[in-house]
N, CA, C and O atoms as a printed pandas DataFrame, in Angstrom:
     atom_number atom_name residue_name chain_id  residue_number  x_coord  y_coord  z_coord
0              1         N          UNK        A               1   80.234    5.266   36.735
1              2        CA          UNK        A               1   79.802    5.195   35.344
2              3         C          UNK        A               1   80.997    5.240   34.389
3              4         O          UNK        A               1   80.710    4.914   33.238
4              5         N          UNK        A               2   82.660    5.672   34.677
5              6        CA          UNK        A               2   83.582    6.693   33.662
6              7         C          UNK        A               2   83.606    4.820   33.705
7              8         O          UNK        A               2   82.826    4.163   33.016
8              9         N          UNK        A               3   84.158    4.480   34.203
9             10        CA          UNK        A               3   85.329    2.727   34.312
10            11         C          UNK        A               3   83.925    1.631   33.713
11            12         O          UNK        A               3   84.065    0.706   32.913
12            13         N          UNK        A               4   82.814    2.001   34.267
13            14        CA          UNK        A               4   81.894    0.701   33.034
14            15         C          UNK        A               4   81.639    1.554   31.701
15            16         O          UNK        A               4   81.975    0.694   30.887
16            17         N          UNK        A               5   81.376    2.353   31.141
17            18        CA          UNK        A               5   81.770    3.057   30.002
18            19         C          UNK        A               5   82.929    2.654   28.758
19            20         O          UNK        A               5   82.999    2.300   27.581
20            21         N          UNK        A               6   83.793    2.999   29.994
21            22        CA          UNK        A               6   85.139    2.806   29.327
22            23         C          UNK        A               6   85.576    1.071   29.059
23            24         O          UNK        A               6   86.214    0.774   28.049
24            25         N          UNK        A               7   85.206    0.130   29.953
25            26        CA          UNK        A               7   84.554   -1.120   29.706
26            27         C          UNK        A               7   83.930   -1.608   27.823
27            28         O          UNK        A               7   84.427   -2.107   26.813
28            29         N          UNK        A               8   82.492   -1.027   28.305
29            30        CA          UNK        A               8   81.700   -1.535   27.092
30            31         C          UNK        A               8   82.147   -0.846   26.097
31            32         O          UNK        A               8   81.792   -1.472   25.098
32            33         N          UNK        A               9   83.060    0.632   25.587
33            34        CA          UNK        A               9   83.711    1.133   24.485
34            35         C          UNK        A               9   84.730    0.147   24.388
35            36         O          UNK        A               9   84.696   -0.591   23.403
36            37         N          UNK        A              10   85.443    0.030   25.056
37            38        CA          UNK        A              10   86.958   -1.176   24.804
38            39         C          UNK        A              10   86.102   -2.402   23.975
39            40         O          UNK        A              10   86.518   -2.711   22.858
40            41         N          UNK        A              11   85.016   -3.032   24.479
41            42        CA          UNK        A              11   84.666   -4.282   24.537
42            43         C          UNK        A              11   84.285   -3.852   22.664
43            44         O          UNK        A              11   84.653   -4.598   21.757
44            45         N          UNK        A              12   83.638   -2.757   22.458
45            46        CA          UNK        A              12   82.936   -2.444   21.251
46            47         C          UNK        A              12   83.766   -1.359   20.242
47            48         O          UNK        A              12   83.197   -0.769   19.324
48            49         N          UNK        A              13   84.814   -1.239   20.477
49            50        CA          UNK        A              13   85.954   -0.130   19.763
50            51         C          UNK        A              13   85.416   -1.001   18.158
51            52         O          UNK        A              13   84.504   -0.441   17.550
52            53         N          UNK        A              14   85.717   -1.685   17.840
53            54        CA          UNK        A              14   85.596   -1.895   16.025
54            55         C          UNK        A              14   83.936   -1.517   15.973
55            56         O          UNK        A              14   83.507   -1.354   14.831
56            57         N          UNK        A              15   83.143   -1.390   16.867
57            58        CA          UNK        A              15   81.903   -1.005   15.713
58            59         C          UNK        A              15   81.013    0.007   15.980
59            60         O          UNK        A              15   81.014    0.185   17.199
60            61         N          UNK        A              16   80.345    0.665   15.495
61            62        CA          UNK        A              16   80.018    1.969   15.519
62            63         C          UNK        A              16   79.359    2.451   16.277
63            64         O          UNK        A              16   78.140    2.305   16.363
64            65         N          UNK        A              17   80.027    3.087   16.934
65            66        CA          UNK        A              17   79.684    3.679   18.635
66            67         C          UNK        A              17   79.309    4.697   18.407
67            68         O          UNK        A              17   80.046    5.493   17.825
68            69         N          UNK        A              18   77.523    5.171   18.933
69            70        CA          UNK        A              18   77.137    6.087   18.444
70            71         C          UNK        A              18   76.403    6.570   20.368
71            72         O          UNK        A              18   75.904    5.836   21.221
72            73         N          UNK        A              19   76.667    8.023   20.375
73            74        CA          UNK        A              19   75.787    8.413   21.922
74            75         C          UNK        A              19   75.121    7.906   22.464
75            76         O          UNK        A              19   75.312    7.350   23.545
76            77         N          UNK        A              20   74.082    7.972   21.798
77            78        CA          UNK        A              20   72.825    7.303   21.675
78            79         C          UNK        A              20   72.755    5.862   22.396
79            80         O          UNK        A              20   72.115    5.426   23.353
80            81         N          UNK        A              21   73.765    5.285   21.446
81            82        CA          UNK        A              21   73.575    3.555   21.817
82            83         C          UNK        A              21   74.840    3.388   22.937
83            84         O          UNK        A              21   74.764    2.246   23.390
84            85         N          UNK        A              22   75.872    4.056   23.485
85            86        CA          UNK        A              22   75.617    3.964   24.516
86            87         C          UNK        A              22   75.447    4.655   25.542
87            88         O          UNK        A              22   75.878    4.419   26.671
88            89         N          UNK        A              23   74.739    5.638   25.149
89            90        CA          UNK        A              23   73.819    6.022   26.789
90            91         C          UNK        A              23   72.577    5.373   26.781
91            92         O          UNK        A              23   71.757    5.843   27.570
92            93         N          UNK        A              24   72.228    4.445   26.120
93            94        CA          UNK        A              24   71.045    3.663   25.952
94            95         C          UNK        A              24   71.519    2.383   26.494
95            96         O          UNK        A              24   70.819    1.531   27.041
96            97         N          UNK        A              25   72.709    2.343   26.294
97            98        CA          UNK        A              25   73.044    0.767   27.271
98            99         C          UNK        A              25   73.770    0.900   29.151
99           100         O          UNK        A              25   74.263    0.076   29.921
100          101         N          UNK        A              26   73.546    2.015   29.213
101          102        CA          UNK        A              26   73.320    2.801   30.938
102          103         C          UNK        A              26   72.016    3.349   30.907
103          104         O          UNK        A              26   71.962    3.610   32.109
104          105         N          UNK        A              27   71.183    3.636   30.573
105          106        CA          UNK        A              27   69.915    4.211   30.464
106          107         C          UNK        A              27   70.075    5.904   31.335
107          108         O          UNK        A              27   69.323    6.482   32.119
108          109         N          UNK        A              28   71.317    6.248   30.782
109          110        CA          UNK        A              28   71.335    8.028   30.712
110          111         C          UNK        A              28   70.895    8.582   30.154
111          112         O          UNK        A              28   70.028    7.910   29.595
112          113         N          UNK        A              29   70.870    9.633   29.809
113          114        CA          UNK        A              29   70.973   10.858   28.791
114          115         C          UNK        A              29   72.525   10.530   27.723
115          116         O          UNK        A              29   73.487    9.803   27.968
116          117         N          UNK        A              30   72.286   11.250   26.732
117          118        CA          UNK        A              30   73.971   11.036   26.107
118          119         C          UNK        A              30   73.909   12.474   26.879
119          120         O          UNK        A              30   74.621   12.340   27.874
120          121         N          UNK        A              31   73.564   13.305   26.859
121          122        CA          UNK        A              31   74.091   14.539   27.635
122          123         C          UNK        A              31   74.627   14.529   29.111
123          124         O          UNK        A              31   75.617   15.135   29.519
124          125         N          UNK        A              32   73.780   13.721   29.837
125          126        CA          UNK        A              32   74.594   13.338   31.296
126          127         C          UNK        A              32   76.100   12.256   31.113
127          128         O          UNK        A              32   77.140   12.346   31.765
128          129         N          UNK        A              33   75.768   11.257   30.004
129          130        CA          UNK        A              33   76.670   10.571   29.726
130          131         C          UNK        A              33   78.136   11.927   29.673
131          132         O          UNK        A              33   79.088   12.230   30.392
132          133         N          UNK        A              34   77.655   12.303   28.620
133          134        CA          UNK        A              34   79.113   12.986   28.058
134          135         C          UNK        A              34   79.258   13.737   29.131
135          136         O          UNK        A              34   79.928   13.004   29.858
136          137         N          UNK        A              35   79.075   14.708   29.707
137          138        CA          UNK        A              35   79.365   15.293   31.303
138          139         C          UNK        A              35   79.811   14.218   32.204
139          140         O          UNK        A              35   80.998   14.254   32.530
140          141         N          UNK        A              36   79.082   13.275   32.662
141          142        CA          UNK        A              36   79.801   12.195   33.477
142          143         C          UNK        A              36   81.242   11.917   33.153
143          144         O          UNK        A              36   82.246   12.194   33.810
144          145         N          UNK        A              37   81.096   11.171   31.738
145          146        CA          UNK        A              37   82.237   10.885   31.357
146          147         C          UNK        A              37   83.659   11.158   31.520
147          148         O          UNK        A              37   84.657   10.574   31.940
148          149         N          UNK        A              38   83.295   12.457   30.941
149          150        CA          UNK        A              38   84.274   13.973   31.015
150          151         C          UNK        A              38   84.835   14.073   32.164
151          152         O          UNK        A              38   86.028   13.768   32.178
152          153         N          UNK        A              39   84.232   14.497   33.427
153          154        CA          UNK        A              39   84.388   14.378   34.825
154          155         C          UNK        A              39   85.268   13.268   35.201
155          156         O          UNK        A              39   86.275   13.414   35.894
156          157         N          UNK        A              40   84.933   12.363   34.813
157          158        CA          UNK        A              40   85.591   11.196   35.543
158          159         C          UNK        A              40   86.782   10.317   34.916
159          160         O          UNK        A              40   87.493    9.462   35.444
160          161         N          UNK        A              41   86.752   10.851   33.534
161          162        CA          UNK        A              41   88.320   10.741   32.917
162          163         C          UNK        A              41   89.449   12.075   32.417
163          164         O          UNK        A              41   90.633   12.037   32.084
164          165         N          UNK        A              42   88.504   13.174   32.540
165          166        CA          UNK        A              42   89.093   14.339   32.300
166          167         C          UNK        A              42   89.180   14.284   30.594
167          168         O          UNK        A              42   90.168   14.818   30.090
168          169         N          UNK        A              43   88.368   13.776   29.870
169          170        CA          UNK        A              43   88.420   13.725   28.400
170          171         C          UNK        A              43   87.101   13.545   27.982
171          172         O          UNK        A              43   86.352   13.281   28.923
172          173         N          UNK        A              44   86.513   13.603   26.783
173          174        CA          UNK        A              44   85.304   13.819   26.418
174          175         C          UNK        A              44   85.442   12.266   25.837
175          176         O          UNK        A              44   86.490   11.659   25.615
176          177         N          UNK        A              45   84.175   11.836   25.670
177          178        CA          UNK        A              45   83.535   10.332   25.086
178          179         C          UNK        A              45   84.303   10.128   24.141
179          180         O          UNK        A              45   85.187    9.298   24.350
180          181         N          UNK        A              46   84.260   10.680   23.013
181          182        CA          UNK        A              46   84.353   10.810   21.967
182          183         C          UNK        A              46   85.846   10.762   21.446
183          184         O          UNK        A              46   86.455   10.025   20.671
184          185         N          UNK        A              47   86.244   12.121   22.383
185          186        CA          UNK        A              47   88.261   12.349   22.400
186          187         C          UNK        A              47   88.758   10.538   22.728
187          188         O          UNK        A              47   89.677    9.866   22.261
188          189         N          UNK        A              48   87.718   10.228   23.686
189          190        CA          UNK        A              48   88.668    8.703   24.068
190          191         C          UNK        A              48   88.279    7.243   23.068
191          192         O          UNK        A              48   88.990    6.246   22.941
192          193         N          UNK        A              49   86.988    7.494   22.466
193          194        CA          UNK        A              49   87.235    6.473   21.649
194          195         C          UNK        A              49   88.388    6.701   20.051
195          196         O          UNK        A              49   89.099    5.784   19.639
196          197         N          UNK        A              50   88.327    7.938   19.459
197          198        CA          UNK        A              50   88.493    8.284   18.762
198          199         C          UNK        A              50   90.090    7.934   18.808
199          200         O          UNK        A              50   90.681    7.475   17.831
200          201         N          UNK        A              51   90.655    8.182   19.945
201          202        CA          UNK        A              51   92.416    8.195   20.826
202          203         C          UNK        A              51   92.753    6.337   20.560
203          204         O          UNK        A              51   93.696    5.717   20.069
204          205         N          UNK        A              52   91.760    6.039   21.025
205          206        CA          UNK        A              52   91.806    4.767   20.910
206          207         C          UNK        A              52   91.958    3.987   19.642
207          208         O          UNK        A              52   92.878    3.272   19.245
208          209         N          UNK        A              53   90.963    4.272   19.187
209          210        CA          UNK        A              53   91.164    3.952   17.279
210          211         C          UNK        A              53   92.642    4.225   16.795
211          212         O          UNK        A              53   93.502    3.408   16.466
212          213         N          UNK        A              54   92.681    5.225   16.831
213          214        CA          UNK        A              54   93.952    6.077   15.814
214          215         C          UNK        A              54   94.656    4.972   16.837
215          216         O          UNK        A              54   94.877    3.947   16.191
216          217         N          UNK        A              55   95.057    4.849   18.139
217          218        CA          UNK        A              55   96.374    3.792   18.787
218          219         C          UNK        A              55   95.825    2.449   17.985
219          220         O          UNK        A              55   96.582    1.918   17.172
220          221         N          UNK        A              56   95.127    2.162   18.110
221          222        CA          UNK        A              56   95.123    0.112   17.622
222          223         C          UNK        A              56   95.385    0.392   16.317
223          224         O          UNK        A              56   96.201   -0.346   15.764
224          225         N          UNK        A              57   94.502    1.990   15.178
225          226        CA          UNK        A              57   95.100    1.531   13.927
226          227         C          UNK        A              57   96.908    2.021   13.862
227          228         O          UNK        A              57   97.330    2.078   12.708
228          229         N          UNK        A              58   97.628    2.256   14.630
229          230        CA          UNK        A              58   98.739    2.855   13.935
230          231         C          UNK        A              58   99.721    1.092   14.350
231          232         O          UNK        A              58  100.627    0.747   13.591
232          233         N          UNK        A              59   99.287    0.082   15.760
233          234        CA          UNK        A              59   99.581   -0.380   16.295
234          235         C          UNK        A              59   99.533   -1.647   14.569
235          236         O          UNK        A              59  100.455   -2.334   14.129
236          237         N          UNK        A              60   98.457   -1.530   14.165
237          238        CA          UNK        A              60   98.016   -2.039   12.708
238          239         C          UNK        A              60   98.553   -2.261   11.668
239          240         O          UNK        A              60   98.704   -3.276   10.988
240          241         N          UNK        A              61   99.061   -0.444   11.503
241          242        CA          UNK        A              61   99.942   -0.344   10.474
242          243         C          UNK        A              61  101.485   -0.222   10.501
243          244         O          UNK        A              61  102.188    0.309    9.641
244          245         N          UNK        A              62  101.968   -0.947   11.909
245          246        CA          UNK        A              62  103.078   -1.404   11.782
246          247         C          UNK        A              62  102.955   -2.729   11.896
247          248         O          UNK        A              62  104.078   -3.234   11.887
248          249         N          UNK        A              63  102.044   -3.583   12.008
249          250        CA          UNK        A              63  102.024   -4.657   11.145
250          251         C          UNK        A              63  102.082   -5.178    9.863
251          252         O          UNK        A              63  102.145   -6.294    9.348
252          253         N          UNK        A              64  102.031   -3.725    9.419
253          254        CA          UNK        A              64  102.056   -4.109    7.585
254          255         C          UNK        A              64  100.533   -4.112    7.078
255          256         O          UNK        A              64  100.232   -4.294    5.898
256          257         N          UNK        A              65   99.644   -3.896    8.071
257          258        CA          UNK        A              65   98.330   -3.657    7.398
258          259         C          UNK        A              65   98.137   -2.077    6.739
259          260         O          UNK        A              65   98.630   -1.024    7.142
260          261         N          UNK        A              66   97.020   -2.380    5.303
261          262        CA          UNK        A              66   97.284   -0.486    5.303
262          263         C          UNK        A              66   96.529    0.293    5.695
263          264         O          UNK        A              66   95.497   -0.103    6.237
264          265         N          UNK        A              67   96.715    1.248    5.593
265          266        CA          UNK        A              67   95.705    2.825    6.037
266          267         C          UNK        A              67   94.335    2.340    5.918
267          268         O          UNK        A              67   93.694    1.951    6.894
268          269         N          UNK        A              68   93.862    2.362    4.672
269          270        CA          UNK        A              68   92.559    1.769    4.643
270          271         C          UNK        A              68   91.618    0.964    4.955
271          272         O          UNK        A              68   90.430    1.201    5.174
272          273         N          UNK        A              69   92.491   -0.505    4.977
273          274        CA          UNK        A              69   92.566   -1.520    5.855
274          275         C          UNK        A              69   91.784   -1.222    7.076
275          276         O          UNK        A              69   90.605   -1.425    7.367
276          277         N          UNK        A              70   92.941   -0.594    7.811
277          278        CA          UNK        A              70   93.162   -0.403    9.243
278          279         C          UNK        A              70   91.772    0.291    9.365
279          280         O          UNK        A              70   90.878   -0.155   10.084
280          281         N          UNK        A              71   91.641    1.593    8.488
281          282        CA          UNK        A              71   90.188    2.417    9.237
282          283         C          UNK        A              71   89.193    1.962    9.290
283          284         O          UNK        A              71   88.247    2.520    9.845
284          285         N          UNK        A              72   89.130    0.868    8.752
285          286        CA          UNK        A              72   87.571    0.427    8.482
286          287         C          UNK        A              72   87.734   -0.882    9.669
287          288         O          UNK        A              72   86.786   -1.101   10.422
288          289         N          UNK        A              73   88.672   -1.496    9.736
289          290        CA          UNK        A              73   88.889   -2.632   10.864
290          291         C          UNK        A              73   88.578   -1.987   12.367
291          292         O          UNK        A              73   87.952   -2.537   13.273
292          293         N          UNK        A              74   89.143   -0.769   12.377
293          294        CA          UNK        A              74   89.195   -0.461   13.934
294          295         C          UNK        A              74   88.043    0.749   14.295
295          296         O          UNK        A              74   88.011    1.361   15.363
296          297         N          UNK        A              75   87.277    0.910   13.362
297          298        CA          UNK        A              75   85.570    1.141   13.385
298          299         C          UNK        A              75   85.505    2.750   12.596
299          300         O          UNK        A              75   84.487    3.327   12.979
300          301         N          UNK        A              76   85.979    3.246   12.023
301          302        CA          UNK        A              76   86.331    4.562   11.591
302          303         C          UNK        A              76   84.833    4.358   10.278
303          304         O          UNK        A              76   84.517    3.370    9.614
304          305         N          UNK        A              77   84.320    5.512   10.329
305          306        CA          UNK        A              77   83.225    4.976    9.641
306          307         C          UNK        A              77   83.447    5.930    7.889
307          308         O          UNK        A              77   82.558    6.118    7.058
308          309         N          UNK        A              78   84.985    6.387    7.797
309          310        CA          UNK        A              78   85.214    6.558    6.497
310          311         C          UNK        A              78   87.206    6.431    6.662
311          312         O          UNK        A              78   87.990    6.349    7.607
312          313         N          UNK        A              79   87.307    6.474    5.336
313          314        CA          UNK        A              79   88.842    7.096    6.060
314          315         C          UNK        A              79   88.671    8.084    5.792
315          316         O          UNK        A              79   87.868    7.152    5.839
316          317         N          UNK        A              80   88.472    9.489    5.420
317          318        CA          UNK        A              80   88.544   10.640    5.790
318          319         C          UNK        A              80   88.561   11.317    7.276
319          320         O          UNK        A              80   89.206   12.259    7.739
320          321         N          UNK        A              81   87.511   10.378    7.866
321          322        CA          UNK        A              81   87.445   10.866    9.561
322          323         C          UNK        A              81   88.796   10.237   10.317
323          324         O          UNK        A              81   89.430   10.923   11.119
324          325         N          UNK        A              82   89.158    8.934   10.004
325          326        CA          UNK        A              82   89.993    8.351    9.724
326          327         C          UNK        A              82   91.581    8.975    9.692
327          328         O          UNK        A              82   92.430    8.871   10.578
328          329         N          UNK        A              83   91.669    9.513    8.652
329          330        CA          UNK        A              83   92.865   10.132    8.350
330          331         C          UNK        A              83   92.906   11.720    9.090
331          332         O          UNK        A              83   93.968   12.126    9.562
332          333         N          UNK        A              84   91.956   12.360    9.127
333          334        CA          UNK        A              84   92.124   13.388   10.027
334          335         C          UNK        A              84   91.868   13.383   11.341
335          336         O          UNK        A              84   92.165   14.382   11.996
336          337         N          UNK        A              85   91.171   12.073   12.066
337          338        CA          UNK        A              85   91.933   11.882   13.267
338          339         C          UNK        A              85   93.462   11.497   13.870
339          340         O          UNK        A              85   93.989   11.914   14.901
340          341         N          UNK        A              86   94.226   10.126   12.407
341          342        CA          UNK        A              86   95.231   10.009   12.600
342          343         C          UNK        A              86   96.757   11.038   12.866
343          344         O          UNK        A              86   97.818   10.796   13.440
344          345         N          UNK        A              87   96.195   12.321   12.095
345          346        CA          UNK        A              87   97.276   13.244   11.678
346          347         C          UNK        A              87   97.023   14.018   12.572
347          348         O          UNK        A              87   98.088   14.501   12.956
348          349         N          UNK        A              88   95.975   14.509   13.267
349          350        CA          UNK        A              88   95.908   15.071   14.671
350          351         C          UNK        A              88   96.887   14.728   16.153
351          352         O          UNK        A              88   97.669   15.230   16.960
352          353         N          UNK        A              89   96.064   13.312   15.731
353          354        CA          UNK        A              89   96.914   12.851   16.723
354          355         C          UNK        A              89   98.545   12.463   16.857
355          356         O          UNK        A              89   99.283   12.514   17.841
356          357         N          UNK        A              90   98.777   12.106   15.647
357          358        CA          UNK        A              90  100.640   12.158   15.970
358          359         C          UNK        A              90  101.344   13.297   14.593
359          360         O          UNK        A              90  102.445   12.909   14.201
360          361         N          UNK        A              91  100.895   14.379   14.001
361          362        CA          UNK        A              91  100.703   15.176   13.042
362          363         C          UNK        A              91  101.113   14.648   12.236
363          364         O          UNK        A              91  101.908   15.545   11.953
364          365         N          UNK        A              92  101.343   13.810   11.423
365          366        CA          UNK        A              92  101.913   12.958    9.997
366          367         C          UNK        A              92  100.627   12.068   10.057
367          368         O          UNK        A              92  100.017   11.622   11.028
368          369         N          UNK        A              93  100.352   11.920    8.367
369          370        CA          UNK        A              93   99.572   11.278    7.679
370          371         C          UNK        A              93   99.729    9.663    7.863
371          372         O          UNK        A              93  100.882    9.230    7.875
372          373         N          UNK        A              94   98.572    8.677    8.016
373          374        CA          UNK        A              94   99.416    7.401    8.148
374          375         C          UNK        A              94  100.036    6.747    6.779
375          376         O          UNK        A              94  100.649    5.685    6.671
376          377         N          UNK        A              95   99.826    7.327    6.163
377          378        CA          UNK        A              95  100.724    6.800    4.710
378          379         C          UNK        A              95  102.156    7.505    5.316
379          380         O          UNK        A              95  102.918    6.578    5.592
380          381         N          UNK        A              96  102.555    8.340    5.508
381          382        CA          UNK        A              96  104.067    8.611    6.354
382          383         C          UNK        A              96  104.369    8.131    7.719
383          384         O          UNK        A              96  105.455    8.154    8.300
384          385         N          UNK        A              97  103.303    7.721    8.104
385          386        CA          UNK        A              97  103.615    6.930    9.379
386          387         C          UNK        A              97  104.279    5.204    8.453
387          388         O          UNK        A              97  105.055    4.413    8.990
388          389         N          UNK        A              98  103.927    5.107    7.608
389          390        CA          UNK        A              98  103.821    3.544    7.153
390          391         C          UNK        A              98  105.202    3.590    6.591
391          392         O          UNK        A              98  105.856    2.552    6.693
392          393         N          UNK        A              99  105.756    4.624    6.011
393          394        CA          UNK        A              99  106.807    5.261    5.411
394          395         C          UNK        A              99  107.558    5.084    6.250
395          396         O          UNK        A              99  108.546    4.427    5.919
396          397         N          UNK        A             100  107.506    5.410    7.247
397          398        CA          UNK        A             100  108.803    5.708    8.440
398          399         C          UNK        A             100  109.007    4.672    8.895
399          400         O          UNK        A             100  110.184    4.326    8.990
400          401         N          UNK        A             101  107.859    3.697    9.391
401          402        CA          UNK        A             101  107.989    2.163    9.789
402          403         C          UNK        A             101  109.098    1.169    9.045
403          404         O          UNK        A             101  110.096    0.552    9.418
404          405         N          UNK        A             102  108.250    1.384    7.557
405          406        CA          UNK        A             102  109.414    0.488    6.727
406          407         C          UNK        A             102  110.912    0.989    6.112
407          408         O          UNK        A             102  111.747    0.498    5.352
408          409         N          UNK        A             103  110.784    2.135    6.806
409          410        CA          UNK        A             103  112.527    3.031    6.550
410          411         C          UNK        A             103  113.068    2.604    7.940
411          412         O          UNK        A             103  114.228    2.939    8.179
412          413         N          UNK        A             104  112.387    1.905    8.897
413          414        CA          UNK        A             104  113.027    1.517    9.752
414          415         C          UNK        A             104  113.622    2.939   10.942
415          416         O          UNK        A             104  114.622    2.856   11.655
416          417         N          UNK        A             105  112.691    4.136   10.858
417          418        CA          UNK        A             105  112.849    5.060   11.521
418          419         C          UNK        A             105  112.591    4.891   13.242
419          420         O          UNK        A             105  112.750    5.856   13.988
């Protein structure tokens, strides 16, 4: 179940991936889902789409696309969730991530 999961999230990363819809497209539980999951990548559903986002948008905004841009392109359903996943994950804001890019850091 972890590797077709991880499949149909890749295939569906830009749009709004909700439990529900897909443990409804395995016909699980989202509760067995997220336990399965977990088990078989050592990360929760959620930790891995979320990991994922923040990588394609930062991958984004060294293209020169911006913050805002980016959150709403790579399925973030505000930038607030958005921006406090980004700064979690590499602790700088992506407006200083965008900063550092074009300082050529």
């Amino acid at each position: 179940l972890g590797a077709r999961v991880i499949r149909y999230v890749n295939a569906h990363i830009a749009e709004p991936l909700a439990l529900d819809t897909i443990a409804g497209e395995f016909y699980v539980s989202k509760y067995y889902l997220c336990r399965a999951f977990k088990r078989h990548n050592g990360i929760s559903i959620l930790g891995y789409i979320n990991g994922k986002r923040v990588m394609m948008a930062r991958q984004m905004i060294e293209s020169g696309e911006t913050a805002a841009v980016v959150s709403e392109r790579v399925g973030f359903s505000d930038y607030s969730t958005f921006y406090r996943a980004f700064k979690q994950e590499y602790g700088i804001s992506p407006r200083q991530y965008r900063s550092l890019q074009e300082n050529g850091r």
